[in-house]
PDB file of C-alpha atoms in Angstrom:
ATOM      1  CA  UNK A 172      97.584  93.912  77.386  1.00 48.00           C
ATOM      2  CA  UNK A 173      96.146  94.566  73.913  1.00 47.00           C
ATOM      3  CA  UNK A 174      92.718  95.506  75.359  1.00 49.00           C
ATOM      4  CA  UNK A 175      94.506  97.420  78.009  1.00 49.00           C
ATOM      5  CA  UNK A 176      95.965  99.622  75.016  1.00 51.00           C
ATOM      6  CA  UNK A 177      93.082 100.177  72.921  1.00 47.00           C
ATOM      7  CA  UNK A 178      91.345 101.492  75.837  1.00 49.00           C
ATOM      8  CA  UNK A 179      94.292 103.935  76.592  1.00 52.00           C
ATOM      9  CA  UNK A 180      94.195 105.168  73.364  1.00 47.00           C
ATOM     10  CA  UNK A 181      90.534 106.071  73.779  1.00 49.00           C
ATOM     11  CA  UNK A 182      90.411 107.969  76.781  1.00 49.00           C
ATOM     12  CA  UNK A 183      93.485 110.051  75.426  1.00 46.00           C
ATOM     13  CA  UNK A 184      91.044 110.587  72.395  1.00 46.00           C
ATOM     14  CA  UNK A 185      88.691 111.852  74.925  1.00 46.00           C
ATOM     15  CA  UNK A 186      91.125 113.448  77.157  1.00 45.00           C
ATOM     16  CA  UNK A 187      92.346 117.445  77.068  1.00 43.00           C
ATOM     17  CA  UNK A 188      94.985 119.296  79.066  1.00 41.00           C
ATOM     18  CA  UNK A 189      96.849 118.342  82.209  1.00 42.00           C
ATOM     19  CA  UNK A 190      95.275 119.525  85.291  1.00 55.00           C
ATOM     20  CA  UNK A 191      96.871 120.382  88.449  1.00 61.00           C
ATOM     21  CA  UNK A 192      99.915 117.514  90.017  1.00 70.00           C
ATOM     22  CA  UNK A 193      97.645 114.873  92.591  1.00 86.00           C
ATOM     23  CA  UNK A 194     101.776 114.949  94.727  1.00 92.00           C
ATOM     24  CA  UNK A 195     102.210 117.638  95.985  1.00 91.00           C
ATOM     25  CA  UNK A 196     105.770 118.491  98.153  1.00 92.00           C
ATOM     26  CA  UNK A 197     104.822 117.409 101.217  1.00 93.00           C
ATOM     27  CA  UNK A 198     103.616 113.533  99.898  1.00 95.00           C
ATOM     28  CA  UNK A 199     106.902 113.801  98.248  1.00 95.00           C
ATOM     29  CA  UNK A 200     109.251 113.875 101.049  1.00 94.00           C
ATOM     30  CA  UNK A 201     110.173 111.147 102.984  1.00 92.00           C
ATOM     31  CA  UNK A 202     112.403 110.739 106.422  1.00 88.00           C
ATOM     32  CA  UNK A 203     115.746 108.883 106.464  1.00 84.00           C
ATOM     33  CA  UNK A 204     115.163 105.362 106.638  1.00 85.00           C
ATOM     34  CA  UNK A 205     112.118 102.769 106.295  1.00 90.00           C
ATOM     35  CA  UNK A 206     109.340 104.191 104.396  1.00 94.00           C
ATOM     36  CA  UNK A 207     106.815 105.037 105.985  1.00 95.00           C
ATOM     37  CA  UNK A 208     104.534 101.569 105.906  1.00 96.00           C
ATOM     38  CA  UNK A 209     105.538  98.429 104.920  1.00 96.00           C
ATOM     39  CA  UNK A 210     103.152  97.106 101.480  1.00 97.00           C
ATOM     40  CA  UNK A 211     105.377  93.963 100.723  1.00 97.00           C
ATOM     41  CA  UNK A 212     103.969  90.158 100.743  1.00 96.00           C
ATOM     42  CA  UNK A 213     101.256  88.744  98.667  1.00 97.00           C
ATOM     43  CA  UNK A 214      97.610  89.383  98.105  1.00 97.00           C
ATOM     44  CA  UNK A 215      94.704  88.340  96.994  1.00 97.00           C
ATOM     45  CA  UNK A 216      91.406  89.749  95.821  1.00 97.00           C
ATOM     46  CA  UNK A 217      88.626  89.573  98.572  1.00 97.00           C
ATOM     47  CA  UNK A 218      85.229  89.971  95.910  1.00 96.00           C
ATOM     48  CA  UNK A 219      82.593  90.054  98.431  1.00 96.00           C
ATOM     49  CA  UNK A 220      83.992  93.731  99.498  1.00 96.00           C
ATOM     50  CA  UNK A 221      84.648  94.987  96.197  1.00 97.00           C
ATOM     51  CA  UNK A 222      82.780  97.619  94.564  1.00 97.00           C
ATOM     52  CA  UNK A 223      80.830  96.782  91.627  1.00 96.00           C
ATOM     53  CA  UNK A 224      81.048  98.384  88.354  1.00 96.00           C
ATOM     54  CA  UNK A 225      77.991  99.577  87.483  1.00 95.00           C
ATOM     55  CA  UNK A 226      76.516 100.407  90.739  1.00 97.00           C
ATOM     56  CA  UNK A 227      80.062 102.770  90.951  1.00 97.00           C
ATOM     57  CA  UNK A 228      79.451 103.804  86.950  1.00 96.00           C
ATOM     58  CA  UNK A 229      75.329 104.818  88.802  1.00 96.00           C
ATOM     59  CA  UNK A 230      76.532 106.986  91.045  1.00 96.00           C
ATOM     60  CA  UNK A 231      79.418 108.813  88.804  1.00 95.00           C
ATOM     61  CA  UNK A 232      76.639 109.441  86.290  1.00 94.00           C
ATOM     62  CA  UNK A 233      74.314 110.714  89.544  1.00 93.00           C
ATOM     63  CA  UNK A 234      77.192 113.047  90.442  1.00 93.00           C
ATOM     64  CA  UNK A 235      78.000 114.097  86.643  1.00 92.00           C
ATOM     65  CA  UNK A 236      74.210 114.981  86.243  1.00 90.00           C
ATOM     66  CA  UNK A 237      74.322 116.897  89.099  1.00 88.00           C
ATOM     67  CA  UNK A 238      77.333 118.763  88.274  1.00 83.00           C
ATOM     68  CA  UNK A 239      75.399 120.490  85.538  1.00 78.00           C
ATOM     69  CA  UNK A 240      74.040 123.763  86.226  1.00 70.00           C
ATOM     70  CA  UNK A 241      70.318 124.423  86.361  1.00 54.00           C
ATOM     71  CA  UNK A 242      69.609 126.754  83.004  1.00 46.00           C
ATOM     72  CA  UNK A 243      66.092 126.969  83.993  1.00 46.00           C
ATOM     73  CA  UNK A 244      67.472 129.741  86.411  1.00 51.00           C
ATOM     74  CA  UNK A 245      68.932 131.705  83.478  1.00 51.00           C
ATOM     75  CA  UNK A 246      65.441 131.528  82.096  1.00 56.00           C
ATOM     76  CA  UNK A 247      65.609 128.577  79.793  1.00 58.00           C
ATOM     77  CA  UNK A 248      62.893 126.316  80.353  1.00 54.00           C
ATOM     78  CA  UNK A 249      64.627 123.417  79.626  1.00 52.00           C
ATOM     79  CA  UNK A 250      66.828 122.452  82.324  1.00 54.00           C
ATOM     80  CA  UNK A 251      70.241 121.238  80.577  1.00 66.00           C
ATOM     81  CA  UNK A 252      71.899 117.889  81.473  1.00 74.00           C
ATOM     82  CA  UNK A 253      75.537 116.483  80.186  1.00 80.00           C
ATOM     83  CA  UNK A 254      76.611 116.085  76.855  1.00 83.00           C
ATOM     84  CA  UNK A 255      76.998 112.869  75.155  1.00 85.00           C
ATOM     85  CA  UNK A 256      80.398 113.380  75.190  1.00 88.00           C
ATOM     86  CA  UNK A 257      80.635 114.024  78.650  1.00 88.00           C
ATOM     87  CA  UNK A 258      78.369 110.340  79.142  1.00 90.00           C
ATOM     88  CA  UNK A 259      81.101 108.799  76.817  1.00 92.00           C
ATOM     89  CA  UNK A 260      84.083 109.916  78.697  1.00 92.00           C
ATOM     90  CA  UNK A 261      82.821 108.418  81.844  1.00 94.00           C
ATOM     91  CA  UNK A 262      82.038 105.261  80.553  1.00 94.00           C
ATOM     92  CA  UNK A 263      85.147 105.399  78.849  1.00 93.00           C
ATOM     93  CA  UNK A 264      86.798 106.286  82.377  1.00 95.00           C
ATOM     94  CA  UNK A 265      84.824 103.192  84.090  1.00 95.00           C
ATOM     95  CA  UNK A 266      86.251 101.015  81.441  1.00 94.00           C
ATOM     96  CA  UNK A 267      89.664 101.426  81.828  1.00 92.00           C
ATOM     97  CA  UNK A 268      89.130 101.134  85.735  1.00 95.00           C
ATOM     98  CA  UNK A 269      87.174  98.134  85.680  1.00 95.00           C
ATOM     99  CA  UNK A 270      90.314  96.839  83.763  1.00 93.00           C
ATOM    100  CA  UNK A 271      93.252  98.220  85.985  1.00 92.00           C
ATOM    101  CA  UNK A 272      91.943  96.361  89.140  1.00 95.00           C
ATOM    102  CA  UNK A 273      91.416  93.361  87.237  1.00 94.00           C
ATOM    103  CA  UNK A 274      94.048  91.007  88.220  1.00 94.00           C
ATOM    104  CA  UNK A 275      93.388  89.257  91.319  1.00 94.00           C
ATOM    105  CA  UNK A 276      96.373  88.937  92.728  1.00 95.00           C
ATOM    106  CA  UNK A 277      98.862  91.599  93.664  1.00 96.00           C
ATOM    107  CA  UNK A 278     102.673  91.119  94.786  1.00 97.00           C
ATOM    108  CA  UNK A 279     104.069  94.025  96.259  1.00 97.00           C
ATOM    109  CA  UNK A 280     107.520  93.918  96.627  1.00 97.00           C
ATOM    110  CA  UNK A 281     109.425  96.786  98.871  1.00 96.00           C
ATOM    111  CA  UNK A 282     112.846  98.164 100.385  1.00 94.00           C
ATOM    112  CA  UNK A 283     113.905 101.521 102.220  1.00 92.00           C
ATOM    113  CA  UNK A 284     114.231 103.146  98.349  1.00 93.00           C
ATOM    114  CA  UNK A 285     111.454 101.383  96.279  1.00 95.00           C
ATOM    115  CA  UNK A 286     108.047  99.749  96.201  1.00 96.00           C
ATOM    116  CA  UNK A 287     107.253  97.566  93.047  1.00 96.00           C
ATOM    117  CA  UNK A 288     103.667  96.470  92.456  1.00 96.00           C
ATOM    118  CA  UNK A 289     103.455  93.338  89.966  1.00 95.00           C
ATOM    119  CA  UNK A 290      99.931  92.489  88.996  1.00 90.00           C
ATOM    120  CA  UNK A 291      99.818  89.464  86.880  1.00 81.00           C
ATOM    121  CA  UNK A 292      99.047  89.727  83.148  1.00 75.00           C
ATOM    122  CA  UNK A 293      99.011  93.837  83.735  1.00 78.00           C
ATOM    123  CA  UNK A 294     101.698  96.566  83.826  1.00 79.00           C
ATOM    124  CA  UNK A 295     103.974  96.967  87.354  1.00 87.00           C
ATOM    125  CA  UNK A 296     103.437 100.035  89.409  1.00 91.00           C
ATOM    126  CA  UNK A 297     107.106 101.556  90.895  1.00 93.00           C
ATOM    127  CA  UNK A 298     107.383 104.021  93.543  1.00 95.00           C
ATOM    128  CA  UNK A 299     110.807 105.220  94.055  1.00 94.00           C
ATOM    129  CA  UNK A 300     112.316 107.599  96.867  1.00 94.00           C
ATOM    130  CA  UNK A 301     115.735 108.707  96.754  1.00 92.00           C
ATOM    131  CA  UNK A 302     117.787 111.685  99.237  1.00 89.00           C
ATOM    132  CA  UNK A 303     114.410 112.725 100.396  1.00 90.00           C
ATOM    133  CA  UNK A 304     112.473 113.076  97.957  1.00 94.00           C
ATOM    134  CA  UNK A 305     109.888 110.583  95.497  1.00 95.00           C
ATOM    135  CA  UNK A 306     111.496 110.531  91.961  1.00 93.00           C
ATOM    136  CA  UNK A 307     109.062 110.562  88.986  1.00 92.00           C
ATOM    137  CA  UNK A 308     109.808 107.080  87.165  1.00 90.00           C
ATOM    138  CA  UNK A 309     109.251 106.535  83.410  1.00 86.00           C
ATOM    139  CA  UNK A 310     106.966 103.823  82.030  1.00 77.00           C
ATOM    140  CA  UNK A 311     105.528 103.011  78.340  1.00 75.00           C
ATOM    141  CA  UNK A 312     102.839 104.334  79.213  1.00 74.00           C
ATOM    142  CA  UNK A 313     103.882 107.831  80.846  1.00 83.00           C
ATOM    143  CA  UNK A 314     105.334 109.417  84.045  1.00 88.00           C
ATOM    144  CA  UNK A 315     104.405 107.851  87.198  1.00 92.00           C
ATOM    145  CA  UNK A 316     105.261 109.312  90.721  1.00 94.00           C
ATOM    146  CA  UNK A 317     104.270 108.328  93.954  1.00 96.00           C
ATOM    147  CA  UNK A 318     104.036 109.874  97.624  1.00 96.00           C
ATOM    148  CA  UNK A 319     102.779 109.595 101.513  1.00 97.00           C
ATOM    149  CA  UNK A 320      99.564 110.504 102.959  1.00 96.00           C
ATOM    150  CA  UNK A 321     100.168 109.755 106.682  1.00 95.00           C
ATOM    151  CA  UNK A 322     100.658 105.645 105.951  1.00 96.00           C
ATOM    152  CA  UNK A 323      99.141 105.615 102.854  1.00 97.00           C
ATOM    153  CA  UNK A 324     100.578 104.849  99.869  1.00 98.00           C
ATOM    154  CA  UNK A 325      99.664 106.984  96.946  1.00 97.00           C
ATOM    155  CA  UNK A 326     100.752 106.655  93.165  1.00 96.00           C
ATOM    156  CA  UNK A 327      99.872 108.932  90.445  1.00 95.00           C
ATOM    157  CA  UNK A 328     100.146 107.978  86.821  1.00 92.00           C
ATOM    158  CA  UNK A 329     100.442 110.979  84.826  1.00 89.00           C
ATOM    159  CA  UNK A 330      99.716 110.042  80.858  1.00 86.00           C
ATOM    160  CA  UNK A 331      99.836 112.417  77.690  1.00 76.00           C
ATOM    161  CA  UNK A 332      96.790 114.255  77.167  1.00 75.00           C
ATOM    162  CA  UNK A 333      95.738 114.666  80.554  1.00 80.00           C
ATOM    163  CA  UNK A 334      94.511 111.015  81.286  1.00 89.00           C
ATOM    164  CA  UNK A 335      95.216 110.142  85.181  1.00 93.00           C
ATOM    165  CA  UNK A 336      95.515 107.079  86.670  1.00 94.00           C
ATOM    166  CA  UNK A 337      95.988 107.630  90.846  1.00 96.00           C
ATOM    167  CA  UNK A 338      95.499 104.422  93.331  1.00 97.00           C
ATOM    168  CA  UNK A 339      95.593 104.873  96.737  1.00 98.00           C
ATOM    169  CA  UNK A 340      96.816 102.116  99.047  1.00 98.00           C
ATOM    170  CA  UNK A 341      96.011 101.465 103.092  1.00 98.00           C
ATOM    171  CA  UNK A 342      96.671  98.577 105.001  1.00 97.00           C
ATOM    172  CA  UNK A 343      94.201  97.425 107.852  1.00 97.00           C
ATOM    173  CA  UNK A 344      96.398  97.869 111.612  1.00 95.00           C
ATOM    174  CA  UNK A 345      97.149  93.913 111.517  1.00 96.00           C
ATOM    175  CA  UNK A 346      98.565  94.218 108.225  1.00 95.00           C
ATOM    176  CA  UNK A 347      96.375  91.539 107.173  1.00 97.00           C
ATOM    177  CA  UNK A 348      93.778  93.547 104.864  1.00 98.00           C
ATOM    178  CA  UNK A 349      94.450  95.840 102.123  1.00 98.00           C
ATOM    179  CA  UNK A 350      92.448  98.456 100.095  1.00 98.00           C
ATOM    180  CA  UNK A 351      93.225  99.922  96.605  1.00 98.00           C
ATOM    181  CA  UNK A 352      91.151 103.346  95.392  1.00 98.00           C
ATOM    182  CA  UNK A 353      91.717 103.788  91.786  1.00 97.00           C
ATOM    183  CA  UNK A 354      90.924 107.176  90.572  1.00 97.00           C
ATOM    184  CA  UNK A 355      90.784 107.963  86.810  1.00 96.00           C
ATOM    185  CA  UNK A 356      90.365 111.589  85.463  1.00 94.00           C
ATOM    186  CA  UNK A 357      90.643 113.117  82.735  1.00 88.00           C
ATOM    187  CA  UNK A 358      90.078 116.820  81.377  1.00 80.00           C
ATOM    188  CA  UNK A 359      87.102 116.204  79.670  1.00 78.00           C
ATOM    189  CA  UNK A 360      85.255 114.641  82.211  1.00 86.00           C
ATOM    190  CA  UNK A 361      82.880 116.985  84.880  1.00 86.00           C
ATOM    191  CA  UNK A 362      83.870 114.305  87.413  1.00 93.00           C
ATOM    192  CA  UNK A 363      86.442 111.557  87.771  1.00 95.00           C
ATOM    193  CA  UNK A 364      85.614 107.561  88.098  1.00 97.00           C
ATOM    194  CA  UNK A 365      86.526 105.276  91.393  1.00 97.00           C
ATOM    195  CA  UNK A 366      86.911 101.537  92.002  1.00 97.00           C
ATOM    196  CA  UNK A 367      87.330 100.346  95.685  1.00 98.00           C
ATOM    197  CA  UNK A 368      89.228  96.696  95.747  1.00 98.00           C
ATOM    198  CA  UNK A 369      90.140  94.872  98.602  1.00 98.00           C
ATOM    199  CA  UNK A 370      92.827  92.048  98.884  1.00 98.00           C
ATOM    200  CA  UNK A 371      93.536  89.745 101.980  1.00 98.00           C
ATOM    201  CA  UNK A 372      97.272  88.865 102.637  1.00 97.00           C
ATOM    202  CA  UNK A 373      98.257  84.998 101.817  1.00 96.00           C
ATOM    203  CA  UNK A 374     101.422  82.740 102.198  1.00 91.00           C
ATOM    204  CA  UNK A 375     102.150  81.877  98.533  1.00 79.00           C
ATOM    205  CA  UNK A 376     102.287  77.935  98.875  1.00 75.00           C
ATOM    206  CA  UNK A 377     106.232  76.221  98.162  1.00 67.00           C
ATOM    207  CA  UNK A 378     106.950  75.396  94.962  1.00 60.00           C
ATOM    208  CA  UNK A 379     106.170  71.644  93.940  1.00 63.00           C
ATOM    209  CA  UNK A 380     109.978  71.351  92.718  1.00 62.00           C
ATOM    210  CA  UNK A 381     113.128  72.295  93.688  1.00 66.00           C
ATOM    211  CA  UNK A 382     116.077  72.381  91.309  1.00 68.00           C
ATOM    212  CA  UNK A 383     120.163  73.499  91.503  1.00 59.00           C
ATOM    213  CA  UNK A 384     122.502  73.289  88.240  1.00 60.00           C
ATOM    214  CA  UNK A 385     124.965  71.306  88.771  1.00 60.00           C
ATOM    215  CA  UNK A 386     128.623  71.031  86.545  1.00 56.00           C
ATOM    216  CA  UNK A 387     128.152  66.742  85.808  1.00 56.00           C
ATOM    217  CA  UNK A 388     124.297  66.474  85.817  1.00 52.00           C
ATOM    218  CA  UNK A 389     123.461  70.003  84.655  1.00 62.00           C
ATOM    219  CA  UNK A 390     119.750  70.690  85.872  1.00 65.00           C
ATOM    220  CA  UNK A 391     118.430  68.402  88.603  1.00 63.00           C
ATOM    221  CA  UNK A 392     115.394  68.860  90.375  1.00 66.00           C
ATOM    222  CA  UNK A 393     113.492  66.778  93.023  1.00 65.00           C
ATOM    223  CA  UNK A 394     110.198  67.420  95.329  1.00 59.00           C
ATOM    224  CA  UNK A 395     112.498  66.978  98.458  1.00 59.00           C
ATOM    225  CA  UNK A 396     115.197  69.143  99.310  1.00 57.00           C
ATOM    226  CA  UNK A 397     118.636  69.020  97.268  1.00 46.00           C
ATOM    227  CA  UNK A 398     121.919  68.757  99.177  1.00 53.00           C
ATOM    228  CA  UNK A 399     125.414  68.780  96.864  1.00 48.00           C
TER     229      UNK A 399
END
């Protein structure tokens, strides 16, 4: 978590102005009833379909390079490429991504009102939808909101500055496979970062003990099952 931090405070060093909301009305509404996919069970990181870092970190810096306009048009014969700064926000941006989607194991936890991502040793996404509508939900780090894109799940993590943090999620048809984009932007940056995970559904095995309170023997436990 402390590494976590110190990278949030430097892409809001880096960061400028908020640009324009990633929800807009439509994501936000949602019918009466179940939501509109169902995210909840336990999974686990499949590596071998993962992006990697720096071959994602490659291609930003191919697209930031070619975001730059050609000066030699205007008549300057030296053709103008990004800034440093611009080179040190991306990094920056790839970072903080690479560090998001680290945990390998995500526990998704959902009802007809609320979805609650817990990633171990990393802060909890919460989606919330209330009367309708997706309700922006507080966190120490800033305002996070989430909405529908057909069956996909999207939350956006709006931080001060203009730093955004939106994930995408999409379960395969058998509900067995799922597939997290994480999107970073911020002002300062020509083009935003991405990190593709994928994560395989698993039974989380029983634990090895079970254990009741009781009045006369306080805590007892036992690798069987407990009867009073």
């Amino acid at each position: 978590m402390t590494r976590l931090r110190c990278l949030l405070i430097l892409c809001l060093a880096i960061a400028g102005c908020a640009r324009q909301p990633v929800i807009d009305e439509e994501m936000a509404s949602v019918a009466a009833g179940p939501l509109p996919a169902d995210f909840s069970g336990s999974w686990q990181r499949n590596y071998a379909r993962d992006d990697e870092v720096n071959a994602a970190l490659a291609a930003a810096f191919d697209r930031l390079a070619r975001s730059i306009p050609d000066q030699r048009m205007a008549g300057n014969p030296v053709p103008a490429g990004p800034s440093p700064q611009q080179w040190d926000s991306l990094v920056a941006l790839a970072r903080l991504a690479e560090l998001i989607t680290r945990p390998d194991v995500l526990t998704i936890a959902q009802d007809d009102f609320e979805i609650r991502v817990d990633r171990k040793d990393d802060f909890s996404l919460l989606c919330a939808f209330y009367v309708g509508k997706s309700k922006a939900v507080e966190s120490p780090y800033g305002n996070e909101v989430c909405g529908w894109d057909g069956e996909n799940l999207v939350s956006h993590l709006d931080l001060p500055n203009g730093l955004q943090i939106t994930q995408r999620f999409t379960m395969s048809a058998d509900r067995q496979q799922l597939r997290v984009i994480t999107t970073l932007d911020s002002s300062t940056s020509r083009v935003p970062f991405t990190l593709r995970r994928f994560y395989s559904r698993f039974e989380r095995p029983a634990p090895a003990l079970n254990c009741i309170e009781t009045l006369s023997m306080k805590r007892v436990c036992s690798t069987g099952r407990l009867e009073l």
